Coordinates of C-alpha atoms in Angstrom, one line a residue:
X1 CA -1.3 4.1 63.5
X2 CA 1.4 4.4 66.2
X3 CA 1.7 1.6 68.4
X4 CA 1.7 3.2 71.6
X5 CA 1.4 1.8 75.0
X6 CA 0.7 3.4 78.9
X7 CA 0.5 6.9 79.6
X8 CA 2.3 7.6 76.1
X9 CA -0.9 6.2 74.3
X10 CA -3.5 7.9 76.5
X11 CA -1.5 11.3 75.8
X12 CA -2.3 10.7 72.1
X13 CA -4.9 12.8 71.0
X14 CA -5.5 10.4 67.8
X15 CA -5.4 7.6 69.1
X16 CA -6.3 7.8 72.5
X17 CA -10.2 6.9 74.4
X18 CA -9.3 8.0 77.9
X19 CA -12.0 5.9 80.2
X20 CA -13.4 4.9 77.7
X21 CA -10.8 2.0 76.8
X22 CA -12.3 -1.4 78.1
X23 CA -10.8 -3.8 81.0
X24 CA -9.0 -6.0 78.3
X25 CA -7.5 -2.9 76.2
X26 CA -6.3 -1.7 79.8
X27 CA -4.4 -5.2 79.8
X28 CA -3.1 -5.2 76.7
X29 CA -2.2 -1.4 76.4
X30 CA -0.1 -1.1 79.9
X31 CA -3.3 1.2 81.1
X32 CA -3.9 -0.5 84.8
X33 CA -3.6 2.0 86.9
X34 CA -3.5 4.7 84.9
X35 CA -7.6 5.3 84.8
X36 CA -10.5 5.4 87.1
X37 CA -12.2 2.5 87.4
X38 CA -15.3 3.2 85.2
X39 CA -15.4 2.4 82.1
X40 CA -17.2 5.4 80.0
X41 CA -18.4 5.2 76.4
X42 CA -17.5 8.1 74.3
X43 CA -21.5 9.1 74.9
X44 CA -21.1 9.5 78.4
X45 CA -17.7 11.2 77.7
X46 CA -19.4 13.5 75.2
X47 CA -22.3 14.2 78.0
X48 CA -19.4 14.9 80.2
X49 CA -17.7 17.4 78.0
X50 CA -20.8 19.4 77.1
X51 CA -22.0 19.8 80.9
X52 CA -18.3 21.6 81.5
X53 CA -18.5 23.5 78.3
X54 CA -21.9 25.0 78.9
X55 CA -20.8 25.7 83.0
X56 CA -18.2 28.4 80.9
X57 CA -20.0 31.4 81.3
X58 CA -18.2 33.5 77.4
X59 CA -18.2 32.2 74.2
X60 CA -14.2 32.6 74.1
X61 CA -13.8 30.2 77.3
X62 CA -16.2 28.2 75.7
X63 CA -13.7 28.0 72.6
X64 CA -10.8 27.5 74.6
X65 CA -12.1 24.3 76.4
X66 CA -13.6 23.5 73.0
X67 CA -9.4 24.0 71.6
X68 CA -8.1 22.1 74.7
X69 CA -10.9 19.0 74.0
X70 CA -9.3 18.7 70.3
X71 CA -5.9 19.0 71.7
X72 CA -6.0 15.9 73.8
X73 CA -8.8 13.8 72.7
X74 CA -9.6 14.1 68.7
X75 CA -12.4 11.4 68.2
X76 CA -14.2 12.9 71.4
X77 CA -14.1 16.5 70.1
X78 CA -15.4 15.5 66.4
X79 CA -18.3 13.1 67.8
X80 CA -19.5 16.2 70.2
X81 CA -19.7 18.5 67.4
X82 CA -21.1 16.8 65.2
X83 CA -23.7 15.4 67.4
X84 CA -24.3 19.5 68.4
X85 CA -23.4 20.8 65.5
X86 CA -26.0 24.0 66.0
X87 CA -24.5 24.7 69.2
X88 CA -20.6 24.3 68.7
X89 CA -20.2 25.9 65.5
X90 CA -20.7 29.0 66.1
X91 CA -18.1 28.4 69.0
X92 CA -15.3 26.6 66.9
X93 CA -15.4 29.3 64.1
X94 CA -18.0 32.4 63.2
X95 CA -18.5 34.3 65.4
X96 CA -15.7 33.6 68.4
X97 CA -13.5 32.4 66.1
X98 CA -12.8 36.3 65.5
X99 CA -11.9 37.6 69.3
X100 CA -10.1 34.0 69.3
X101 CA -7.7 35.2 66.8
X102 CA -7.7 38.7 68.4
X103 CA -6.5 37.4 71.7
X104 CA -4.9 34.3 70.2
X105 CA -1.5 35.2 71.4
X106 CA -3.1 35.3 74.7
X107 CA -5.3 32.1 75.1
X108 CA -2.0 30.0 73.3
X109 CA -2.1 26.5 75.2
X110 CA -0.5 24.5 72.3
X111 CA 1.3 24.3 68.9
X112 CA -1.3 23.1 66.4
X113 CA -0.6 23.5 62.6
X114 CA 2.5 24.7 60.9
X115 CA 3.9 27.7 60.9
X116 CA 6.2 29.0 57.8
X117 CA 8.4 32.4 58.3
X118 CA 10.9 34.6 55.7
X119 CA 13.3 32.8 57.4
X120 CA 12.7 29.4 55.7
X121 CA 12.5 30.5 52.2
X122 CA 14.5 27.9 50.2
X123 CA 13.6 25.4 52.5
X124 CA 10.1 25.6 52.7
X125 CA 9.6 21.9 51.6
X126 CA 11.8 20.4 54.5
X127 CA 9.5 22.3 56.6
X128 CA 6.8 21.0 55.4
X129 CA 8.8 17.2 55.8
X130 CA 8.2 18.2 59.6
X131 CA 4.5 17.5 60.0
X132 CA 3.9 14.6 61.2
X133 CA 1.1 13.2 58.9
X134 CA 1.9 12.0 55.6
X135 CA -0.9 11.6 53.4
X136 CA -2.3 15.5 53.6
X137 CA -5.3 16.1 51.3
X138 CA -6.8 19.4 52.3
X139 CA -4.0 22.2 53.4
X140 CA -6.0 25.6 54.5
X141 CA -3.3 28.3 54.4
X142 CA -3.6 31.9 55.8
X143 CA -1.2 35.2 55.6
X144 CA -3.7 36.4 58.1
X145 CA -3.8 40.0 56.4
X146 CA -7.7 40.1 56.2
X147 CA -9.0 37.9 58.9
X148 CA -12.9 38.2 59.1
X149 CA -13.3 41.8 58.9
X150 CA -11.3 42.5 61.6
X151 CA -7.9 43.7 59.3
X152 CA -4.2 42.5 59.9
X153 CA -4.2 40.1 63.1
X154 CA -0.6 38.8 61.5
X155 CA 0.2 35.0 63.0
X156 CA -2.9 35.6 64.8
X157 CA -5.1 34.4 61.6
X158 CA -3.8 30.7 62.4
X159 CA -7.2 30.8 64.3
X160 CA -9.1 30.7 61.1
X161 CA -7.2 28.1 59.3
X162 CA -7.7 25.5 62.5
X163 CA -11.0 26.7 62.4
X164 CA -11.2 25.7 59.2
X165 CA -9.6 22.6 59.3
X166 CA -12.0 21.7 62.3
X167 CA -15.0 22.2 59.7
X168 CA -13.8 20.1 57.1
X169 CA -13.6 17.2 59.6
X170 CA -16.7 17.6 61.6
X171 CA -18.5 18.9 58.5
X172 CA -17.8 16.6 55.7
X173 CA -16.2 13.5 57.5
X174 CA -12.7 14.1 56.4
X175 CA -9.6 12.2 58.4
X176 CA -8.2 14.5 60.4
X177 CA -4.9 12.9 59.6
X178 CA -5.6 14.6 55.5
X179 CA -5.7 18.1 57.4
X180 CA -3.6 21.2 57.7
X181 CA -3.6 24.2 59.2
X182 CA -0.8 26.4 57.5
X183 CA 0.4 30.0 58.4
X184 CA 2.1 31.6 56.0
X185 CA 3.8 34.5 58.8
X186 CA 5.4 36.9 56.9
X187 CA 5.0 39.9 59.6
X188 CA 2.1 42.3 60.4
X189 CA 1.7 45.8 59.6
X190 CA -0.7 45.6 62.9
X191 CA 1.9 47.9 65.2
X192 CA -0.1 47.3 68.3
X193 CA 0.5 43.2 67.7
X194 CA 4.1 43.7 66.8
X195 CA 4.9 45.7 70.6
X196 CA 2.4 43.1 72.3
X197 CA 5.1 41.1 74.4
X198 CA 3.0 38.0 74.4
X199 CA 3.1 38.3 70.4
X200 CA 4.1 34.7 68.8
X201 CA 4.5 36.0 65.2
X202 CA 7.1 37.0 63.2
X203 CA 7.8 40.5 64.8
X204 CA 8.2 42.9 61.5
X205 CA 6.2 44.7 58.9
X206 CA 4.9 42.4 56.0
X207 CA 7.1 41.4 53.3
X208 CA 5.6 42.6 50.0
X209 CA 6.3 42.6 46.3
X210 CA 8.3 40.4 44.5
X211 CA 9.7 38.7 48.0
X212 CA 6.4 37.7 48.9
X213 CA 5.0 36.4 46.0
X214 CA 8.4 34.8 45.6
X215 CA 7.3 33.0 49.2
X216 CA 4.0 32.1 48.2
X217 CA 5.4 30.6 44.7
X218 CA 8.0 28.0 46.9
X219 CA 4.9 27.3 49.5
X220 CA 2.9 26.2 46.3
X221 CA 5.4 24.6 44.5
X222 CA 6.6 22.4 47.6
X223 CA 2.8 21.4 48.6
X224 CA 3.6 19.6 45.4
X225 CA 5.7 18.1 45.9
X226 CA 5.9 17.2 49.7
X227 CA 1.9 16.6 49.4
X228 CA 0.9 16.1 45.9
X229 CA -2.8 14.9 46.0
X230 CA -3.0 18.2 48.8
X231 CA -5.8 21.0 47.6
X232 CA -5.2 24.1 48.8
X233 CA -7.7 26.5 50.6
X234 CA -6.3 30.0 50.3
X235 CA -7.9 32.0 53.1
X236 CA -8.3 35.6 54.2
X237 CA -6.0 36.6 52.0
X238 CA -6.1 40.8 51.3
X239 CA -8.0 41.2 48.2
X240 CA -6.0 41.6 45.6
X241 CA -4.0 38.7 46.1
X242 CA -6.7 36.8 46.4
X243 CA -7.7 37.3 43.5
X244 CA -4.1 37.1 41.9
X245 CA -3.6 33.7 43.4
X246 CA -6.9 32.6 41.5
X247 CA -5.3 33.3 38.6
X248 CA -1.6 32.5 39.4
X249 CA -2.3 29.1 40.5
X250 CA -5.9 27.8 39.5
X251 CA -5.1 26.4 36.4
X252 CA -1.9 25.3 37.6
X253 CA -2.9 23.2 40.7
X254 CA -6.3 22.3 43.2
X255 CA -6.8 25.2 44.8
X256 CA -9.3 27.8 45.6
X257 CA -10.0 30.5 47.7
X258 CA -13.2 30.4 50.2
X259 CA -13.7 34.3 50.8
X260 CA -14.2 34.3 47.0
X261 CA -15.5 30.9 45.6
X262 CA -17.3 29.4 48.9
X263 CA -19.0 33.0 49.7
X264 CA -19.9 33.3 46.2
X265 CA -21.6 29.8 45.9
X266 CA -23.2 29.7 49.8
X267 CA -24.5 33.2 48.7
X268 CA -25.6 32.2 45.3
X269 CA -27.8 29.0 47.3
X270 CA -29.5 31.4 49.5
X271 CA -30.4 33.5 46.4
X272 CA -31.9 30.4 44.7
X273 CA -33.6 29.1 47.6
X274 CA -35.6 32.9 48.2
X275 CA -37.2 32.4 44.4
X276 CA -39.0 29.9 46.4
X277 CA -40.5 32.3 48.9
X278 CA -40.7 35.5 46.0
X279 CA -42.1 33.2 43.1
X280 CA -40.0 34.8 41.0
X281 CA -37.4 33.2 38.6
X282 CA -33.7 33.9 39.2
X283 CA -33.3 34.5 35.6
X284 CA -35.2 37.6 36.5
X285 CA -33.2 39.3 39.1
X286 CA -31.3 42.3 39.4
X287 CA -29.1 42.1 42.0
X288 CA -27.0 45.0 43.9
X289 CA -23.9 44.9 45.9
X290 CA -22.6 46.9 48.7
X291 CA -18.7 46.3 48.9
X292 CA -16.2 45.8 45.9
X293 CA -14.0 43.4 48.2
X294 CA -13.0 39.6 47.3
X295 CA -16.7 38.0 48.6
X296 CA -18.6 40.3 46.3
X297 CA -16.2 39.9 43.4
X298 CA -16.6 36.7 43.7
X299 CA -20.3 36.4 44.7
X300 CA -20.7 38.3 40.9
X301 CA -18.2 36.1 39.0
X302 CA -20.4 33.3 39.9
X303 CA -23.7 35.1 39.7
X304 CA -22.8 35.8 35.3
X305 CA -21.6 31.5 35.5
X306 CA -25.6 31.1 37.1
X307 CA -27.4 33.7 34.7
X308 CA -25.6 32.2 32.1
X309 CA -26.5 28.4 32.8
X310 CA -30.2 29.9 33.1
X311 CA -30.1 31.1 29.5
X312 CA -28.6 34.8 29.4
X313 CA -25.8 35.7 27.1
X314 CA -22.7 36.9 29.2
X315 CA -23.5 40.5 28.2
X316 CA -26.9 40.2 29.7
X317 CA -26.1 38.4 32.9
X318 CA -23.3 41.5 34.1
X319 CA -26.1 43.9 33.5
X320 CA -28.3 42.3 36.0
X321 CA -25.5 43.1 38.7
X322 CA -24.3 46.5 40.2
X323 CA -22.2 47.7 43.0
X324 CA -22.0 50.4 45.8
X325 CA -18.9 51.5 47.3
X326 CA -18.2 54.2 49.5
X327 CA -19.0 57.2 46.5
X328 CA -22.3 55.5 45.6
X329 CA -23.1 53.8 42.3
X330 CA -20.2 52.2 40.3
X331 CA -21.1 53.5 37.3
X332 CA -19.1 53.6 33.5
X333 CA -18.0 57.1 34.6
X334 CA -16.0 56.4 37.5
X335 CA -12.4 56.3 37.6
X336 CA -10.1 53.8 39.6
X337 CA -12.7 51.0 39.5
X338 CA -11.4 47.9 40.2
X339 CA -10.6 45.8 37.3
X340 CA -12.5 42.8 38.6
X341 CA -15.7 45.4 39.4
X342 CA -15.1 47.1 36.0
X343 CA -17.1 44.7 33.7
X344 CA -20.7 45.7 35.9
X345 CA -20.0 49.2 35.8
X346 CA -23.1 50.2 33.6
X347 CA -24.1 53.6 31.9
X348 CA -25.8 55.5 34.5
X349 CA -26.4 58.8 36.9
X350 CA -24.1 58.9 39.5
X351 CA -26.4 58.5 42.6
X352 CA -26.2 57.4 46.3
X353 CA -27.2 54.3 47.5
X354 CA -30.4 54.8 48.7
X355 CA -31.2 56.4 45.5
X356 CA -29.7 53.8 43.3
X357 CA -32.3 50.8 45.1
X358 CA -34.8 53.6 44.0
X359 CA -34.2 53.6 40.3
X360 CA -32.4 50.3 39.9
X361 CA -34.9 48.7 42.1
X362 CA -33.1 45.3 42.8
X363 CA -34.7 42.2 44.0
X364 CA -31.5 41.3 45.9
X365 CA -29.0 43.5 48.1
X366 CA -26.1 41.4 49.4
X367 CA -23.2 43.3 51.7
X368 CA -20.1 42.1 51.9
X369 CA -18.1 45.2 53.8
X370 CA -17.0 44.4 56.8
X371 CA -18.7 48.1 57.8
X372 CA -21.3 47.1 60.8
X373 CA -24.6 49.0 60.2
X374 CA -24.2 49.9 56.6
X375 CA -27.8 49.2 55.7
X376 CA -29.4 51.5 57.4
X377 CA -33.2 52.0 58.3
X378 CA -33.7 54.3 54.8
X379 CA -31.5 51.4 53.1
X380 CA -34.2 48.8 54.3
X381 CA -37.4 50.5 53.8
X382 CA -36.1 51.7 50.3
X383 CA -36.1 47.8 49.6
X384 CA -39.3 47.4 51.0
X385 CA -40.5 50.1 49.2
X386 CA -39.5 48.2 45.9
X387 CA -40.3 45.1 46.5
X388 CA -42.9 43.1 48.2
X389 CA -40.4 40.7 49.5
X390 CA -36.8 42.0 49.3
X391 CA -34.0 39.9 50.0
X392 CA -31.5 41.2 51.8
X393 CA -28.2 39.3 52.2
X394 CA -25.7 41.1 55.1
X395 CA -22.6 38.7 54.2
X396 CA -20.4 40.2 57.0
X397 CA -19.0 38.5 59.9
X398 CA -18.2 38.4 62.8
X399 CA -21.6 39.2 64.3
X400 CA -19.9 43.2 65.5
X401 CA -19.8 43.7 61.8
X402 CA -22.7 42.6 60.1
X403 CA -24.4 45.4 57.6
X404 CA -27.9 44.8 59.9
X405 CA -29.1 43.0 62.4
X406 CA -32.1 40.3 61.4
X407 CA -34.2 42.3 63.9
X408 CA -33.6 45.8 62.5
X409 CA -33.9 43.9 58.8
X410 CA -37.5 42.5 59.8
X411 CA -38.7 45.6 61.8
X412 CA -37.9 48.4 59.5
X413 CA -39.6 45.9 56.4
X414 CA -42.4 45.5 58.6
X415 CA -41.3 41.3 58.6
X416 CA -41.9 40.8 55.0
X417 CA -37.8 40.7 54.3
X418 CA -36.2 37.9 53.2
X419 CA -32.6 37.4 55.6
X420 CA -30.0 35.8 55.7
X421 CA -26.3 36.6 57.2
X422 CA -23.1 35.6 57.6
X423 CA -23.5 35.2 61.2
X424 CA -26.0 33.4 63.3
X425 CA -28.6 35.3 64.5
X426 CA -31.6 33.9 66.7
X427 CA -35.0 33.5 65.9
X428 CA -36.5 36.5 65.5
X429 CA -40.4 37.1 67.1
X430 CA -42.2 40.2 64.5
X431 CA -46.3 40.3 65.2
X432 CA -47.4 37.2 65.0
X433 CA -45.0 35.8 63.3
X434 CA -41.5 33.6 64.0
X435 CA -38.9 34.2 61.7
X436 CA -35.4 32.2 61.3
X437 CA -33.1 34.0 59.3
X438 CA -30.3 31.8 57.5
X439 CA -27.3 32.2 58.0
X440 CA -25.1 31.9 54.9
X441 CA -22.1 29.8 56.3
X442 CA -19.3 28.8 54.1
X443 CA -19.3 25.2 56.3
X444 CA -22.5 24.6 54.1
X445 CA -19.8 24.2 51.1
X446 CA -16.3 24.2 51.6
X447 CA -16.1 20.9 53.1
X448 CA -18.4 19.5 50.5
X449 CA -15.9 20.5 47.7
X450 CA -13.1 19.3 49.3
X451 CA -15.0 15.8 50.0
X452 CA -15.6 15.7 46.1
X453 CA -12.4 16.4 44.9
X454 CA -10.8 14.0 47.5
X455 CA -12.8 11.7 46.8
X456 CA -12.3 11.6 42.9
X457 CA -8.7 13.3 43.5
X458 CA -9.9 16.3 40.9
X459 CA -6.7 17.9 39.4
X460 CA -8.1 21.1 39.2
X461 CA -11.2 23.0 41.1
X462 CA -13.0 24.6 38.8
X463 CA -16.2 27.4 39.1
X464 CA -18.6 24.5 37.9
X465 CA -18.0 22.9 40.9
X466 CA -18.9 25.9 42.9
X467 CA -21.6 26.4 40.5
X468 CA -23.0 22.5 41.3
X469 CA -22.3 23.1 45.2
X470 CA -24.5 26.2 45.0
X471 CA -27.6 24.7 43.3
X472 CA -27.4 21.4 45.4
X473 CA -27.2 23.2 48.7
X474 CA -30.6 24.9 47.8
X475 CA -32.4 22.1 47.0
X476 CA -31.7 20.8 50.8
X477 CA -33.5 23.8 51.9
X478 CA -36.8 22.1 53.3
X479 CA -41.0 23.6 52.8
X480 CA -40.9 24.3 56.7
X481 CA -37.6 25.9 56.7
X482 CA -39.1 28.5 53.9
X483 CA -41.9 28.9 55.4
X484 CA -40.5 30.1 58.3
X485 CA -38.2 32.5 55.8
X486 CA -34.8 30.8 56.3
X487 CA -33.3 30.2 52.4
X488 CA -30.6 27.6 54.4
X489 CA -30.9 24.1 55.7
X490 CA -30.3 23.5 59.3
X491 CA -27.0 23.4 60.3
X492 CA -27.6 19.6 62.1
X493 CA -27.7 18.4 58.5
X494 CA -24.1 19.9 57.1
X495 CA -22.8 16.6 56.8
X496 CA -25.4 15.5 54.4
X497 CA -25.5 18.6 52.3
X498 CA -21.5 17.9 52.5
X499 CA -21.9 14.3 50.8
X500 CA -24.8 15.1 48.2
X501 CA -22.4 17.9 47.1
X502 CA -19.2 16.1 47.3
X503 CA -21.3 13.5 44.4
X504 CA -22.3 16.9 42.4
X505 CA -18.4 18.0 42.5
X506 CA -17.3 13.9 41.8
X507 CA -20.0 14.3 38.4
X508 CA -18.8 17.6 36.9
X509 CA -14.8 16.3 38.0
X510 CA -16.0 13.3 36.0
X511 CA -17.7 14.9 32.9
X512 CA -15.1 17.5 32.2
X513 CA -12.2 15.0 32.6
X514 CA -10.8 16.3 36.0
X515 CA -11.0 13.0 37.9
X516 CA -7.8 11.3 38.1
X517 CA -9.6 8.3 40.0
X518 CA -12.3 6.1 38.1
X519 CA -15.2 6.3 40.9
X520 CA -18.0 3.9 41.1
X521 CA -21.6 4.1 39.6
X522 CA -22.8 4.3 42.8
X523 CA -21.3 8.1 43.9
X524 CA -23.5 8.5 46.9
X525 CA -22.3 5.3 48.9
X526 CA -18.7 6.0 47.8
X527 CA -18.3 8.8 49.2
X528 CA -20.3 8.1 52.6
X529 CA -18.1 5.1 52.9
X530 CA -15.0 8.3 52.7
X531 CA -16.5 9.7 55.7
X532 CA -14.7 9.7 59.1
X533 CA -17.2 9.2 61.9
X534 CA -15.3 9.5 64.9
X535 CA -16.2 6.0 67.7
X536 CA -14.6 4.7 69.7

């Protein structure tokens, strides 16, 4: 810690506790003078700071004062959201975290993260000698090229990876200190962003090919070195180098990427947890996708790893998953089909969608398009029509471009859907009856994983991990939540479902010889005793 004294210290947002700092620490500190008289706990501070939140009347002021907390007082921000987590979430990332990055250029107050241009290539790691923390364990990086599903946003997407960051603090107790937020700004094919005079990113279409990958290789290879017991979060990345990142660098260092591995395994939970409500066994499922993009890639890599582990051969487990895109069916016949999509393009009739839940009948449709309104009302009742309790899964966020609604999903089933989403919806009133639909949030894992591997410093981050995340998050799923149709805990207990999975990531780091640190017996109070909570 700094040694800091007067106005210098209560500037500080590490270190500083504004009123709350008592009449000796005012002595010793050089702070007489400088505060009111009262004396506030960081309770009456966080009372204070939720009254002037809620008086904003828009989410997006509401995430600006939220931005502006964290920017002057860090312990105050974390112990507000974590004590209303339900309520600040959705504020601090899905779903204003979107129009924050749209109009980030526009609501900038103050530098936060680091920010990594063409113009530094071959000096990428002095760059990275600038941040001010030296002991980084989690680095969430962006290019900003598929933020959400809103497209290119360019330097804008340094919204999601403080967002990010944010989560892995409030949600799973790591230091802030171990953060980064990283934007990787190699221009914006975004035209409009590029002539927007109050624009802050580097103001030229994207570098591509060979040079960018070139970029990426350096960033990796200095995290490295500058940051060796980093992991690296790869985030809204476009597709295909998403995927090629995977499998550039997974083997090679701790990384992952969330829109594929965390999606997959928070989608993978809720699928387990419905079984509860369908009394059927997931070995049984066929399950259908609408979208051939990263998150449903992903979501069916992991899907073969489950069916697998549940006693399928390989062969069997892709047969039990099928996509839709834009033509219809992915069937054998197609041509141009993605080569990570290829392997669950079966022999069949070229059909449309609504045709292909007809003849398929699947017990789970999961969309991950970014397309608002995709599943229509035919879509819906088509699943209803084959299923007594369909579960429907409408990945996409934020909420403008979800595939349904939870009300259109309950109404056109006539309530007997199973929901879930990738944005919050409320509690929906159909009949008689109160339903909660889940909401599939990556925070649910993420944060767990990188707890684990932290905690046990993992050298790699492998799909068994994702694979123990998934079935640990279902089990937290309580009888009252089901029975009120949500297939995800309540958002108040993240930080719990965090440590029980960060143990389940520490075990399979452990069996299969990834754990560079020799851990305790006793996993569960190890890693709570790893967990920032943010007094005063």
């Amino acid at each position: 810690m700094k040694d800091l004294h007067g106005k210098a210290l209560l500037d500080d947002p590490a270190q500083t506790k504004s009123t709350a700092f008592t009449r000796e620490e005012r002595k010793q500190y050089c702070l007489r003078g400088l505060l009111p008289y009262d004396v506030a706990s960081i309770n009456k501070q966080k009372e204070r700071a939720l009254e002037n939140m809620r008086r904003k009347s828009s989410a997006i002021e509401k995430y600006i004062f939220l931005n502006a907390l964290l920017d002057r007082n860090q312990r105050l921000f974390f112990r507000t959201m974590i004590d209303h987590m339900e309520e600040i979430m959705p504020l601090v990332y899905t779903p204003t975290v979107g129009e924050a990055c749209k109009e980030f250029a526009h609501i900038f107050r103050r530098p936060q993260g680091l920010y990594i241009t063409p113009e530094d290539r071959g000096e990428i790691e002095s760059v990275l000698g600038n941040w001010p923390e030296p002991d980084v364990r989690v680095i969430v990086v962006t290019d900003g090229e598929r933020v959400l599903g809103l497209g290119d946003l360019g330097a804008n997407g340094m919204g999601i990876s403080i967002g990010k960051t944010a989560l892995y603090v409030a949600c799973a107790g790591i230091h802030p200190a171990h953060c980064m937020p990283v934007m990787l700004d190699v221009g914006t094919n975004n035209q409009s962003l590029r002539e927007d005079p109050l624009y802050l990113g580097y103001p030229y279409t994207r570098l591509q090919g060979n040079a960018y990958l070139a970029m990426v290789d350096e960033f990796v290879e200095a995290v490295q070195k500058r940051f060796p017991k980093a992991l690296i979060q790869f985030e809204d990345f476009l597709s295909p180098n998403a995927f090629d990142f995977l499998d550039r660098y997974g083997d090679k260092v701790c990384c992952f990427n969330d829109d594929i591995q965390g999606t997959a395994a928070v989608t993978l939970a809720g699928v387990y947890a419905s079984c509860r409500i369908t009394q059927k066994q997931f070995s049984d499922l066929t399950i259908m996708f609408l979208g051939t993009g990263s998150a449903a890639g992903g979501t069916a890599e992991l899907m073969v790893e489950a069916f697998h582990a549940a006693g399928l051969s390989l062969q069997q487990a892709r047969e039990r998953l099928w996509f839709i895109d834009r033509k219809g069916l992915v069937v054998s016949t197609n041509e141009n089909i993605k080569p990570r999509i290829k392997p669950f393009a079966h022999e069949h009739l070229p059909c449309n969608f609504v045709d292909a839940i007809a003849t398929i009948k699947p017990d789970v449709l999961i969309g991950a398009t970014g397309v608002p309104g995709t599943f229509t009302e035919s879509v819906v009742r088509q699943m209803a029509a084959v299923n007594e309790k369909p579960v429907i899964i409408a990945l996409s966020n934020p909420t403008s471009h979800t595939e349904c609604t939870a009300e259109e999903a309950y109404r056109w089933s006539d309530g007997r859907v199973i929901f879930a989403s990738g944005s919050p919806f409320e509690p929906v009133q159909y009949q008689d009856k109160c339903f909660v639909p889940g909401q599939g949030n990556n925070a649910y894992i993420f944060p767990g994983v990188g707890l684990g591997v932290t905690a046990c410093s993992a050298r790699r981050i492998t799909q068994k991990m994702f694979l123990a995340a998934a079935e640990n998050l279902s089990m937290h799923v309580t009888d009252e939540e089901i029975a009120k149709g949500s297939v995800y805990p309540s958002l108040n207990r993240v930080r719990k479902v965090s440590c029980s999975i960060a143990v389940a990531v520490c075990q399979v780091a452990i069996s299969d010889g990834l754990a560079q640190d020799k851990l305790p017996e006793d996993l569960d109070t190890y890693v709570q005793s790893l967990m920032y909570d943010p007094v005063y």
